[in-house]
XYZ file of C-alpha atoms in Angstrom:
690
model
C 7.381 -25.897 -69.754
C 4.601 -28.398 -69.427
C 1.687 -27.085 -67.494
C 0.542 -29.204 -64.576
C -2.452 -28.974 -62.293
C -1.985 -26.231 -59.734
C -4.347 -24.592 -57.285
C -4.482 -21.160 -55.756
C -3.333 -22.705 -52.486
C -0.138 -24.047 -54.018
C 0.564 -20.874 -55.982
C 0.015 -18.517 -53.024
C 1.488 -20.938 -50.437
C -1.458 -20.048 -48.198
C -4.016 -22.631 -47.143
C -7.407 -21.434 -48.300
C -9.772 -23.220 -45.887
C -8.074 -24.385 -42.685
C -10.110 -26.533 -40.342
C -9.483 -24.277 -37.342
C -8.828 -20.623 -36.775
C -5.424 -21.500 -35.280
C -3.396 -24.716 -34.988
C -1.959 -24.429 -31.499
C -1.520 -21.923 -28.694
C 1.791 -21.875 -26.789
C 3.079 -20.068 -23.752
C 6.851 -20.339 -23.882
C 9.221 -19.484 -21.085
C 12.398 -17.635 -21.901
C 15.641 -19.641 -21.886
C 17.735 -19.725 -18.687
C 21.512 -20.156 -18.695
C 21.572 -20.974 -22.409
C 19.012 -23.656 -21.920
C 16.434 -24.088 -24.702
C 13.136 -22.262 -24.163
C 10.459 -24.294 -22.361
C 6.785 -24.618 -23.382
C 4.602 -23.968 -20.306
C 1.098 -24.062 -21.787
C -0.183 -25.780 -24.916
C -3.664 -25.773 -26.389
C -5.041 -28.126 -27.498
C -3.270 -30.480 -25.244
C -3.208 -33.346 -27.741
C -1.414 -31.327 -30.411
C 1.754 -33.158 -31.301
C 3.908 -31.948 -34.115
C 7.626 -31.589 -34.684
C 7.106 -27.873 -35.151
C 6.690 -27.368 -31.406
C 10.401 -27.448 -30.735
C 11.081 -25.267 -33.762
C 8.415 -22.780 -32.659
C 10.033 -22.443 -29.233
C 13.355 -21.543 -30.830
C 11.669 -18.945 -33.079
C 9.879 -17.368 -30.108
C 13.296 -16.586 -28.577
C 15.571 -16.209 -31.598
C 18.316 -14.414 -29.661
C 19.266 -12.937 -26.326
C 16.961 -9.983 -25.782
C 17.764 -7.337 -23.145
C 15.297 -7.448 -20.244
C 14.666 -3.713 -20.390
C 13.527 -3.899 -24.015
C 9.938 -2.868 -24.549
C 7.075 -5.180 -25.355
C 6.608 -6.052 -28.998
C 4.855 -8.288 -31.498
C 6.607 -10.272 -34.159
C 5.940 -13.190 -36.472
C 7.945 -16.153 -37.624
C 7.111 -18.512 -40.478
C 7.565 -22.270 -40.622
C 6.497 -24.774 -43.246
C 3.877 -27.431 -42.853
C 4.467 -31.145 -43.187
C 4.349 -30.905 -47.011
C 7.087 -28.265 -47.055
C 4.926 -26.089 -49.321
C 2.490 -24.033 -47.241
C 3.343 -21.334 -44.755
C 2.340 -21.439 -41.134
C 2.629 -18.181 -39.238
C 3.662 -17.989 -35.597
C 2.315 -14.791 -33.997
C 4.213 -13.877 -30.817
C 3.739 -11.345 -28.064
C 6.552 -10.689 -25.643
C 6.396 -8.416 -22.575
C 9.331 -7.050 -20.563
C 7.263 -7.480 -17.391
C 6.912 -11.174 -17.920
C 9.286 -13.985 -18.571
C 7.069 -15.778 -21.028
C 6.063 -15.338 -24.674
C 2.534 -15.994 -25.958
C 2.382 -17.627 -29.391
C -0.444 -18.576 -31.768
C 0.376 -20.695 -34.842
C -2.119 -20.422 -37.717
C -2.382 -20.824 -41.488
C -4.106 -17.475 -41.813
C -1.885 -14.479 -42.629
C -3.939 -12.205 -40.360
C -1.326 -10.189 -38.558
C -3.517 -7.478 -37.006
C -6.233 -9.872 -35.810
C -3.860 -12.297 -34.100
C -1.906 -9.460 -32.476
C -5.191 -8.195 -30.995
C -6.162 -11.714 -29.872
C -2.798 -12.067 -28.116
C -3.353 -8.769 -26.307
C -6.773 -9.877 -25.049
C -5.453 -13.279 -24.132
C -2.625 -11.694 -22.134
C -5.125 -9.688 -20.095
C -7.236 -12.791 -19.439
C -4.197 -14.738 -18.292
C -3.085 -11.982 -15.924
C -6.496 -11.228 -14.384
C -8.684 -14.248 -14.879
C -8.667 -17.816 -13.827
C -7.338 -20.719 -15.811
C -10.910 -21.703 -16.669
C -11.466 -18.316 -18.275
C -8.397 -18.795 -20.455
C -9.481 -22.262 -21.549
C -12.979 -21.005 -22.401
C -11.582 -18.226 -24.556
C -9.138 -20.554 -26.369
C -11.855 -23.157 -26.928
C -14.238 -20.622 -28.436
C -11.477 -19.288 -30.680
C -10.283 -22.744 -31.781
C -13.741 -24.060 -32.633
C -15.066 -20.919 -34.342
C -16.395 -21.693 -37.809
C -15.616 -19.123 -40.432
C -17.613 -18.484 -43.562
C -16.360 -20.220 -46.660
C -14.477 -18.151 -49.178
C -17.506 -18.081 -51.482
C -19.856 -17.047 -48.693
C -17.385 -14.452 -47.478
C -17.042 -12.950 -50.963
C -20.796 -12.968 -51.475
C -21.073 -11.033 -48.235
C -18.899 -8.259 -49.720
C -15.865 -9.472 -47.787
C -17.333 -8.828 -44.372
C -17.441 -11.139 -41.395
C -17.385 -10.557 -37.634
C -15.614 -13.111 -35.475
C -17.217 -13.322 -32.015
C -15.212 -15.084 -29.275
C -16.890 -15.637 -25.910
C -15.455 -16.228 -22.488
C -17.082 -16.635 -19.110
C -17.283 -12.909 -18.463
C -17.231 -11.125 -21.835
C -17.492 -11.336 -25.635
C -14.605 -10.346 -27.932
C -15.220 -9.374 -31.527
C -12.776 -9.194 -34.451
C -13.264 -8.247 -38.092
C -12.072 -10.771 -40.635
C -9.724 -9.159 -43.190
C -10.332 -9.426 -46.925
C -7.109 -10.630 -48.497
C -8.340 -9.700 -51.982
C -7.961 -6.028 -51.132
C -4.702 -4.172 -51.384
C -2.994 -3.230 -48.110
C -3.456 0.258 -46.757
C -0.780 2.281 -45.004
C -3.338 3.097 -42.304
C -4.785 -0.356 -41.615
C -1.940 -2.708 -42.561
C 0.738 -2.558 -39.892
C 3.460 -4.350 -41.831
C 3.071 -2.217 -44.942
C 3.034 1.080 -43.051
C 6.181 0.122 -41.077
C 7.974 -0.855 -44.302
C 7.256 2.527 -45.844
C 8.168 4.508 -42.732
C 11.415 2.594 -42.113
C 12.792 2.498 -45.660
C 11.348 5.455 -47.519
C 10.419 5.779 -51.226
C 13.852 5.333 -52.832
C 14.768 2.249 -50.803
C 11.351 0.758 -51.492
C 11.989 1.127 -55.228
C 15.369 -0.584 -54.962
C 13.919 -3.336 -52.797
C 11.124 -3.859 -55.321
C 13.642 -4.331 -58.153
C 15.655 -6.875 -56.116
C 12.507 -8.790 -55.218
C 11.406 -8.934 -58.840
C 14.711 -10.568 -59.849
C 14.612 -12.934 -56.831
C 17.810 -11.810 -55.145
C 19.036 -12.992 -51.742
C 17.715 -10.331 -49.373
C 18.759 -10.061 -45.750
C 16.929 -7.685 -43.385
C 18.835 -6.479 -40.312
C 17.395 -4.682 -37.264
C 17.649 -4.524 -33.497
C 13.832 -4.784 -33.281
C 12.105 -8.084 -33.963
C 8.918 -6.242 -34.819
C 10.695 -4.235 -37.569
C 12.173 -7.403 -39.005
C 8.755 -9.017 -39.169
C 7.010 -5.938 -40.554
C 9.558 -5.279 -43.323
C 10.054 -8.916 -44.316
C 6.314 -9.627 -44.461
C 5.406 -6.189 -45.788
C 7.691 -6.481 -48.825
C 5.566 -9.393 -50.080
C 2.828 -6.872 -50.899
C 5.179 -5.224 -53.409
C 5.138 -8.245 -55.734
C 1.375 -8.774 -55.757
C -0.164 -10.762 -57.579
C 2.937 -12.948 -57.545
C 3.967 -14.795 -54.390
C 7.406 -15.517 -53.019
C 8.282 -19.121 -53.887
C 11.671 -19.416 -52.135
C 13.018 -19.371 -48.593
C 11.029 -17.030 -46.398
C 12.140 -16.525 -42.772
C 11.042 -13.180 -41.285
C 12.812 -14.158 -38.041
C 15.954 -16.274 -38.121
C 16.899 -17.974 -34.816
C 20.503 -18.253 -33.738
C 20.496 -21.986 -34.343
C 19.739 -21.382 -38.068
C 22.148 -18.601 -38.947
C 23.841 -20.869 -41.482
C 20.747 -20.403 -43.685
C 21.965 -16.899 -44.545
C 24.828 -18.471 -46.501
C 22.458 -20.427 -48.707
C 22.859 -19.735 -52.445
C 19.138 -20.004 -53.154
C 17.003 -16.846 -53.258
C 15.602 -15.959 -49.857
C 14.033 -13.313 -47.657
C 15.484 -13.531 -44.161
C 15.235 -11.264 -41.142
C 18.039 -11.452 -38.603
C 18.598 -9.605 -35.368
C 21.533 -7.204 -35.481
C 23.209 -9.026 -32.543
C 23.312 -12.224 -34.637
C 24.398 -10.463 -37.818
C 27.494 -9.066 -36.080
C 28.662 -12.657 -35.494
C 28.403 -13.620 -39.162
C 31.332 -13.647 -41.598
C 30.421 -11.063 -44.196
C 32.597 -12.638 -46.845
C 30.741 -15.928 -46.509
C 27.395 -14.319 -47.368
C 28.334 -13.688 -50.997
C 26.234 -11.442 -53.252
C 23.499 -10.851 -50.703
C 21.396 -7.678 -50.618
C 21.602 -6.259 -47.107
C 18.725 -4.055 -45.983
C 19.685 -2.282 -42.780
C 16.385 -1.125 -41.328
C 17.866 0.821 -38.430
C 20.213 2.777 -40.741
C 17.720 2.964 -43.643
C 20.300 1.739 -46.133
C 20.527 -0.986 -48.784
C 23.856 -2.576 -49.715
C 23.913 -4.474 -52.996
C 26.260 -5.240 -55.846
C 23.273 -5.323 -58.214
C 21.821 -2.283 -59.913
C 18.540 -3.897 -60.851
C 16.608 -0.634 -60.936
C 18.584 0.504 -63.996
C 17.250 -2.482 -65.904
C 13.723 -1.107 -65.611
C 12.359 1.200 -68.317
C 13.365 4.752 -67.388
C 9.906 6.160 -67.892
C 8.451 3.483 -65.631
C 10.883 4.321 -62.820
C 10.174 8.041 -63.084
C 6.457 7.417 -62.899
C 6.838 5.127 -59.888
C 8.930 7.691 -58.000
C 6.350 10.345 -58.679
C 3.466 8.119 -57.556
C 5.258 6.999 -54.387
C 5.930 10.592 -53.392
C 2.264 11.397 -53.862
C 1.154 8.328 -51.912
C 2.573 9.809 -48.706
C -0.135 12.450 -48.928
C -2.922 10.040 -49.846
C -4.653 7.513 -47.633
C -5.906 4.075 -48.579
C -4.189 1.619 -50.891
C -2.568 4.173 -53.163
C 0.998 3.087 -52.319
C 0.320 -0.613 -52.898
C -1.483 0.194 -56.154
C 1.632 1.923 -57.490
C 3.515 -1.377 -57.490
C 0.503 -3.360 -58.665
C 0.086 -1.039 -61.624
C 3.770 -1.449 -62.447
C 3.466 -5.230 -62.530
C 0.335 -4.936 -64.634
C 2.429 -2.972 -67.119
C 5.329 -5.475 -66.995
C 3.593 -8.883 -66.885
C -0.021 -7.968 -67.599
C 0.248 -9.524 -71.062
C 1.023 -13.001 -69.691
C -1.876 -14.406 -71.746
C 0.211 -13.913 -74.914
C 2.263 -16.942 -73.811
C -0.712 -19.320 -73.785
C -0.535 -22.130 -76.311
C -2.688 -25.195 -76.893
C -0.920 -28.540 -76.677
C -2.696 -31.876 -76.824
C -6.068 -30.199 -76.335
C -4.739 -28.532 -73.195
C -3.831 -24.980 -72.521
C -0.191 -24.407 -71.679
C 2.193 -21.504 -71.113
C 5.282 -21.288 -73.317
C 8.120 -18.953 -72.307
C 9.577 -18.798 -75.810
C 6.253 -17.818 -77.309
C 5.828 -15.164 -74.650
C 9.329 -13.693 -75.152
C 9.001 -13.691 -78.934
C 7.198 -10.361 -78.771
C 10.265 -8.766 -77.129
C 12.886 -9.957 -79.628
C 14.993 -7.041 -80.830
C 13.606 -4.785 -78.110
C 15.427 -3.085 -75.238
C 13.083 -4.918 -72.878
C 14.193 -8.373 -73.954
C 16.864 -8.860 -71.264
C 14.602 -7.319 -68.657
C 11.655 -9.554 -69.491
C 13.884 -12.639 -69.832
C 15.052 -12.197 -66.245
C 11.494 -11.864 -64.963
C 10.042 -14.738 -66.997
C 12.653 -17.144 -65.644
C 11.823 -16.478 -61.988
C 9.894 -19.015 -59.941
C 7.325 -16.394 -59.017
C 6.351 -15.776 -62.650
C 6.414 -19.498 -63.414
C 3.965 -20.285 -60.646
C 1.768 -17.339 -61.615
C 1.645 -18.375 -65.279
C 0.900 -22.000 -64.373
C -1.909 -21.018 -62.066
C -3.412 -18.501 -64.500
C -3.217 -21.102 -67.244
C -5.124 -23.556 -65.074
C -7.741 -20.939 -64.229
C -8.110 -20.017 -67.888
C -8.517 -23.654 -68.875
C -11.060 -24.484 -66.165
C -12.936 -21.195 -66.613
C -12.623 -20.475 -62.922
C -11.668 -16.909 -63.603
C -12.356 -14.501 -60.792
C -11.671 -10.833 -61.337
C -9.082 -9.620 -58.831
C -7.270 -6.316 -58.345
C -4.545 -7.308 -60.765
C -7.020 -8.135 -63.517
C -8.734 -4.815 -62.947
C -5.433 -2.950 -63.318
C -4.594 -4.891 -66.482
C -7.966 -4.013 -67.975
C -7.573 -0.351 -67.019
C -4.102 -0.318 -68.511
C -5.350 -1.795 -71.781
C -8.106 0.783 -71.955
C -5.596 3.526 -71.219
C -3.279 2.250 -73.952
C -6.182 2.081 -76.378
C -7.189 5.611 -75.481
C -3.644 6.886 -75.957
C -3.359 4.981 -79.230
C -6.624 6.508 -80.423
C -5.414 9.952 -79.415
C -2.117 9.362 -81.181
C -3.884 8.189 -84.324
C -6.203 11.158 -84.114
C -3.244 13.525 -83.768
C -1.522 11.897 -86.722
C -4.646 12.163 -88.842
C -5.247 15.692 -87.657
C -1.645 16.628 -88.407
C -1.907 15.068 -91.857
C -5.215 16.784 -92.555
C -4.239 20.162 -91.151
C -2.355 21.403 -94.256
C -5.296 20.591 -96.516
C -7.753 22.054 -94.023
C -5.661 25.195 -93.637
C -5.294 25.494 -97.403
C -9.030 25.192 -97.919
C -9.705 27.611 -95.090
C -7.244 30.153 -96.486
C -8.771 29.894 -99.937
C -12.237 30.173 -98.469
C -11.219 33.226 -96.470
C -9.657 34.885 -99.511
C -12.704 34.047 -101.607
C -15.013 35.349 -98.908
C -12.969 38.562 -98.685
C -13.146 39.040 -102.450
C -16.867 38.355 -102.430
C -17.392 40.805 -99.588
C -15.388 43.510 -101.347
C -17.213 42.917 -104.609
C -20.513 42.921 -102.799
C -19.690 46.139 -100.991
C -18.608 47.752 -104.249
C -21.793 46.650 -105.995
C -23.917 47.882 -103.092
C -22.044 51.195 -103.019
C -22.334 51.709 -106.772
C -25.951 50.662 -106.767
C -26.661 53.096 -103.963
C -24.876 55.889 -105.822
C -26.728 55.099 -109.047
C -29.997 54.970 -107.162
C -29.265 58.328 -105.543
C -28.290 59.920 -108.874
C -31.226 58.441 -110.734
C -33.710 59.881 -108.276
C -32.656 63.393 -109.314
C -31.503 62.696 -112.852
C -33.554 63.787 -115.835
C -31.762 62.472 -118.890
C -33.798 64.518 -121.373
C -33.078 67.754 -119.567
C -29.387 66.940 -119.276
C -29.098 66.099 -122.970
C -30.892 69.276 -123.958
C -28.786 71.514 -121.712
C -25.484 69.896 -122.714
C -26.237 70.158 -126.403
C -27.165 73.839 -126.048
C -24.093 74.587 -123.937
C -21.859 72.714 -126.369
C -23.188 74.616 -129.351
C -23.245 78.027 -127.687
C -19.821 77.804 -126.026
C -17.900 76.281 -128.937
C -18.899 78.563 -131.875
C -17.556 81.832 -133.161
C -19.705 84.955 -132.995
C -19.802 85.865 -136.664
C -21.569 88.907 -138.163
C -24.404 88.533 -140.626
C -24.682 90.517 -143.846
C -27.788 92.285 -145.053
C -28.868 92.942 -148.568
C -26.739 96.041 -148.807
C -23.670 94.122 -147.910
C -23.301 95.818 -144.562
C -22.359 93.659 -141.634
C -25.081 93.543 -138.989
C -25.360 91.486 -135.921
C -28.106 89.027 -135.348
C -30.815 90.125 -133.011
C -31.147 86.598 -131.582
C -28.949 85.942 -128.608
C -28.193 82.686 -126.867
C -29.980 82.054 -123.649
C -26.836 80.517 -122.204
C -26.062 82.052 -118.811
C -23.070 84.342 -118.505
C -19.654 82.719 -118.212
C -17.757 82.693 -114.965
C -14.334 84.191 -115.685
C -12.651 81.675 -113.365
C -14.212 78.831 -115.352
C -13.938 80.227 -118.811
C -11.408 77.618 -119.876
C -13.130 74.568 -118.372
C -16.671 74.517 -119.638
C -16.205 71.366 -121.664
C -12.959 69.465 -121.589
C -12.556 67.639 -124.868
C -9.561 65.772 -123.559
C -11.627 63.951 -120.923
C -12.569 60.317 -121.583
C -14.353 59.537 -118.321
C -17.155 62.188 -118.434
C -20.313 60.164 -118.932
C -22.376 63.224 -119.861
C -20.340 64.043 -123.009
C -21.273 62.549 -126.371
C -19.074 59.949 -127.963
C -15.995 61.279 -129.825
C -16.769 62.467 -133.368
C -14.933 60.473 -135.996
C -14.610 62.018 -139.467
C -14.595 59.603 -142.327
C -11.906 61.295 -144.386
C -10.827 59.636 -147.578
C -7.196 58.762 -147.320
C -4.931 59.080 -150.349
C -1.426 57.824 -150.620
C 0.857 60.343 -149.144
C 3.938 61.572 -150.894
C 6.718 62.654 -148.696
C 7.697 66.262 -149.022
C 10.945 67.752 -148.034
C 10.923 68.277 -144.344
C 10.855 71.744 -142.968
C 12.597 72.894 -139.866
C 10.524 72.573 -136.734
C 11.972 75.661 -134.924
C 10.229 77.912 -137.423
C 6.909 76.167 -136.757
C 7.367 76.326 -132.983
C 8.190 79.995 -133.124
C 5.192 80.769 -135.252
C 2.901 78.676 -133.081
C 4.068 80.398 -129.935
C 3.619 83.783 -131.550
C 0.119 82.967 -132.685
C -0.748 81.484 -129.317
C 0.392 84.599 -127.481
C -1.453 86.951 -129.824
C -4.644 84.931 -129.730
C -4.481 84.620 -125.946
C -4.018 88.357 -125.648
C -6.933 89.073 -127.987
C -9.162 86.765 -126.007
C -8.169 88.305 -122.673
C -8.840 91.879 -123.824
C -12.031 90.929 -125.553
C -14.829 92.922 -123.841
C -17.876 91.546 -125.578
C -17.849 93.739 -128.702
C -18.504 92.178 -132.029
C -15.352 91.264 -133.892
C -14.947 90.011 -137.397
C -12.276 87.325 -137.105
C -11.425 87.858 -140.744
C -10.438 91.423 -140.017
C -8.439 90.489 -136.878
C -6.659 87.625 -138.500
C -6.791 88.623 -142.140
C -3.063 88.676 -142.539
C -2.439 85.420 -140.712
C -5.215 83.412 -142.364
C -3.260 82.466 -145.401
C -0.172 81.491 -143.384
C -2.161 79.433 -140.838
C -3.962 77.654 -143.625
C -0.705 76.923 -145.360
C 0.880 75.562 -142.144
C -2.107 73.396 -141.353
C -2.237 71.979 -144.857
C 1.450 71.202 -144.742
C 1.620 69.549 -141.323
C -1.959 68.331 -140.628
C -1.735 68.567 -136.794
C -4.382 65.878 -136.034
C -4.158 62.121 -136.544
C -6.607 60.065 -138.547
C -8.703 58.973 -135.551
C -9.526 62.517 -134.464
C -9.196 64.563 -137.657
C -10.899 67.951 -137.812
C -12.352 69.226 -141.066
C -10.972 72.574 -142.252
C -14.087 74.037 -143.702
C -14.032 76.799 -146.275
C -17.236 75.903 -147.970
C -19.705 77.095 -145.360
C -21.594 80.353 -145.899
C -21.068 82.589 -142.939
C -24.518 84.050 -143.332
C -26.014 80.608 -143.008
C -24.381 79.807 -139.678
C -26.413 79.399 -136.557
C -27.150 82.683 -134.748
C -25.325 81.385 -131.686
C -22.038 81.693 -133.541
C -22.009 85.416 -132.690
C -20.267 84.563 -129.425
C -16.815 84.736 -127.944
C -13.933 82.766 -129.298
C -13.532 79.777 -126.922
C -10.113 80.046 -125.389
C -9.844 76.352 -124.630
C -10.451 75.435 -128.257
C -7.615 77.645 -129.487
C -5.294 76.386 -126.798
C -6.126 72.742 -127.463
C -5.445 73.021 -131.190
C -2.186 74.884 -130.692
C -1.104 72.475 -127.941
C -1.814 69.542 -130.241
C 0.273 71.101 -133.014
C 3.128 71.791 -130.624
C 2.993 68.299 -129.107
C 2.973 66.530 -132.456
C 5.425 68.707 -134.334
C 7.420 70.373 -131.601
C 11.150 70.361 -131.045
C 11.019 67.251 -128.832
C 9.235 65.116 -131.432
C 10.673 63.792 -134.662
C 8.932 65.438 -137.563
C 6.804 63.079 -139.636
C 5.613 65.231 -142.489
C 2.907 64.089 -144.742
C 1.095 65.674 -147.609
C -2.292 67.051 -146.813
C -5.022 66.866 -149.362
C -7.997 69.120 -149.930
C -11.360 67.958 -148.834
C -13.516 66.807 -151.680
C -16.390 69.200 -151.096
C -18.455 68.206 -154.059
C -18.273 64.471 -153.623
C -18.217 64.321 -149.835
C -20.441 67.223 -148.879
C -23.231 65.111 -147.523
C -20.824 62.845 -145.631
C -19.078 65.793 -143.999
C -22.409 67.383 -143.101
C -23.397 64.209 -141.217
C -20.377 64.463 -138.915
C -20.080 68.230 -138.767
C -20.797 69.351 -135.155
C -21.875 72.748 -136.482
C -24.577 71.192 -138.613
C -27.698 69.924 -136.850
C -27.977 66.113 -137.086
C -31.723 66.385 -137.343
C -33.650 69.125 -139.198
C -36.431 69.017 -136.624
C -34.141 70.298 -133.866
C -32.540 73.158 -135.878
C -34.750 73.991 -138.866
C -33.028 77.327 -139.588
C -29.660 75.665 -140.214
C -28.908 74.678 -143.842
C -25.752 73.240 -145.254
C -24.732 75.077 -148.425
C -21.558 75.467 -150.355
C -19.827 78.768 -149.828
C -16.466 80.303 -150.173
C -16.725 82.352 -147.048
C -14.357 82.453 -144.144
C -11.568 79.933 -144.153
C -11.391 79.683 -140.365
C -10.521 76.537 -138.414
C -13.499 74.784 -136.917
C -12.444 74.498 -133.209
C -14.920 72.017 -131.856
């Protein structure tokens, strides 16, 4: 499509700056006996135009009952060029036999209806001179130019004077959207059709269908036919537009070209319905629309749902909310018209193919193809191309909606991108947060444990005297783990030592738990004593039966336990008590060696009893006896496989000093126990139970 020069006037079909406020005033008498209507008054008198006869027929389009109420209505006729609309505003009264009509280029329905009301009063109550003065003032009134009017914020007061009074009218701003409160045509359209029918009508208008309005009221025909033009803003209807169709032009309804026609119900009943074809019939009185097209289903479903919701809400909102619903829809549908602009021969042009290329393969392709090929969109694109090329751009309501829509899309796109990025980053963020939480928990637990242990150590250290503890534990260990042996005098008589241990008396309930040698966690005990015993290759001996050992061990354990329990503090010579069993115990121990290499106990027979520490004249520790016997039973009992090995005698001569270093009965330092001396002796052959 080659772009040609086009102005706003041609595109809108409305003259922008008429020379006069109206073209001609007519008072038309109603027809009598099927005679054509007669023009009684004409102003200006010299106005001569072929439209006069046509206007008379439009003023009385059909036979109207005389008892019908007064009403206003509008008809539309073309100018001499056949391009621009001229509006004929009529006022008919049932008390009069005439119709007042003003023909003007301005689409100011409310203003001209008010002027006709005032003019009717002047005609009925004033003289002819008063009427002429009023019409002269109205005809010669100079309006502000469009630029001046816009610079004045779209405000202008029209003052019309007569001989007796001054009439004022407010000039409407056509740039603004119609309001259901101030725009009579738009409010009647909404009240007569309702939301659902308005949506269907909007879809038929957008595809340029043949639409026929039917009503028994001329005012309803005018209001609905003219009001529906606001639904397609910013586009303008470029085809046949006849809000009122006179009886002499009923054949126009059979035209195949797109049209908007209003016809009185009395005339419609005379038409052949089959001859109308695929026309969309809007019955205003019945609030119904008959059509073989389902154009609304071609719209995007989400768009239709949103429009229904907004229209329902508009009934509760004042202002231009209802008109903005349809404007916003068109901004969504054709707001990207600039994507069809191309440059040809240093001129800006609009190319349909370039514009539709963005919809190839999309569900909207058929929908947009139907819209792009309408005359309304063609004229809009041509005009917008011209404005873009000449830089005469003026921001209107449609441009504002397009800009708002683009910002809204950008905002939604940013939100969508943000959600995608957030969704992609969430797993990593959650993983880091979980690890941080676990690490923080571990750190807190470790910190609490350190603080708790430090507090406990601090509390213990405040009352802990290490030297005193070491001294007391050493004394208790020595005093509670030695045998009370008698000392011999020069005459060979056994006498007891006069020195007694200062260890406090033993609690009978705790006699077996003074020092537990099986405990590894007691921090106050010295480290385990390891005897460096020279190992020699062992020669396996014939195994002996374990039941005999178990029986003997149990017997010895019972006898020793009994002796300990009945011991009342008197001095006892263990050699006398156990004289008979010494040899057998020694033999058993040498044969089966009840302790392993890591905790071996030296069987000493080379220590002089007289040289022992005085504290050895004490009780026999029950726990020591029990521990040794329990160890023998555990290692060589009936439940354990016997692993005999040959014991070997301790090398007293060669290892005397080494054994003395690890012997718990020999003082490690001479300064602590000066009276203790390690000498060779062949005294008692008892087991050392520490």
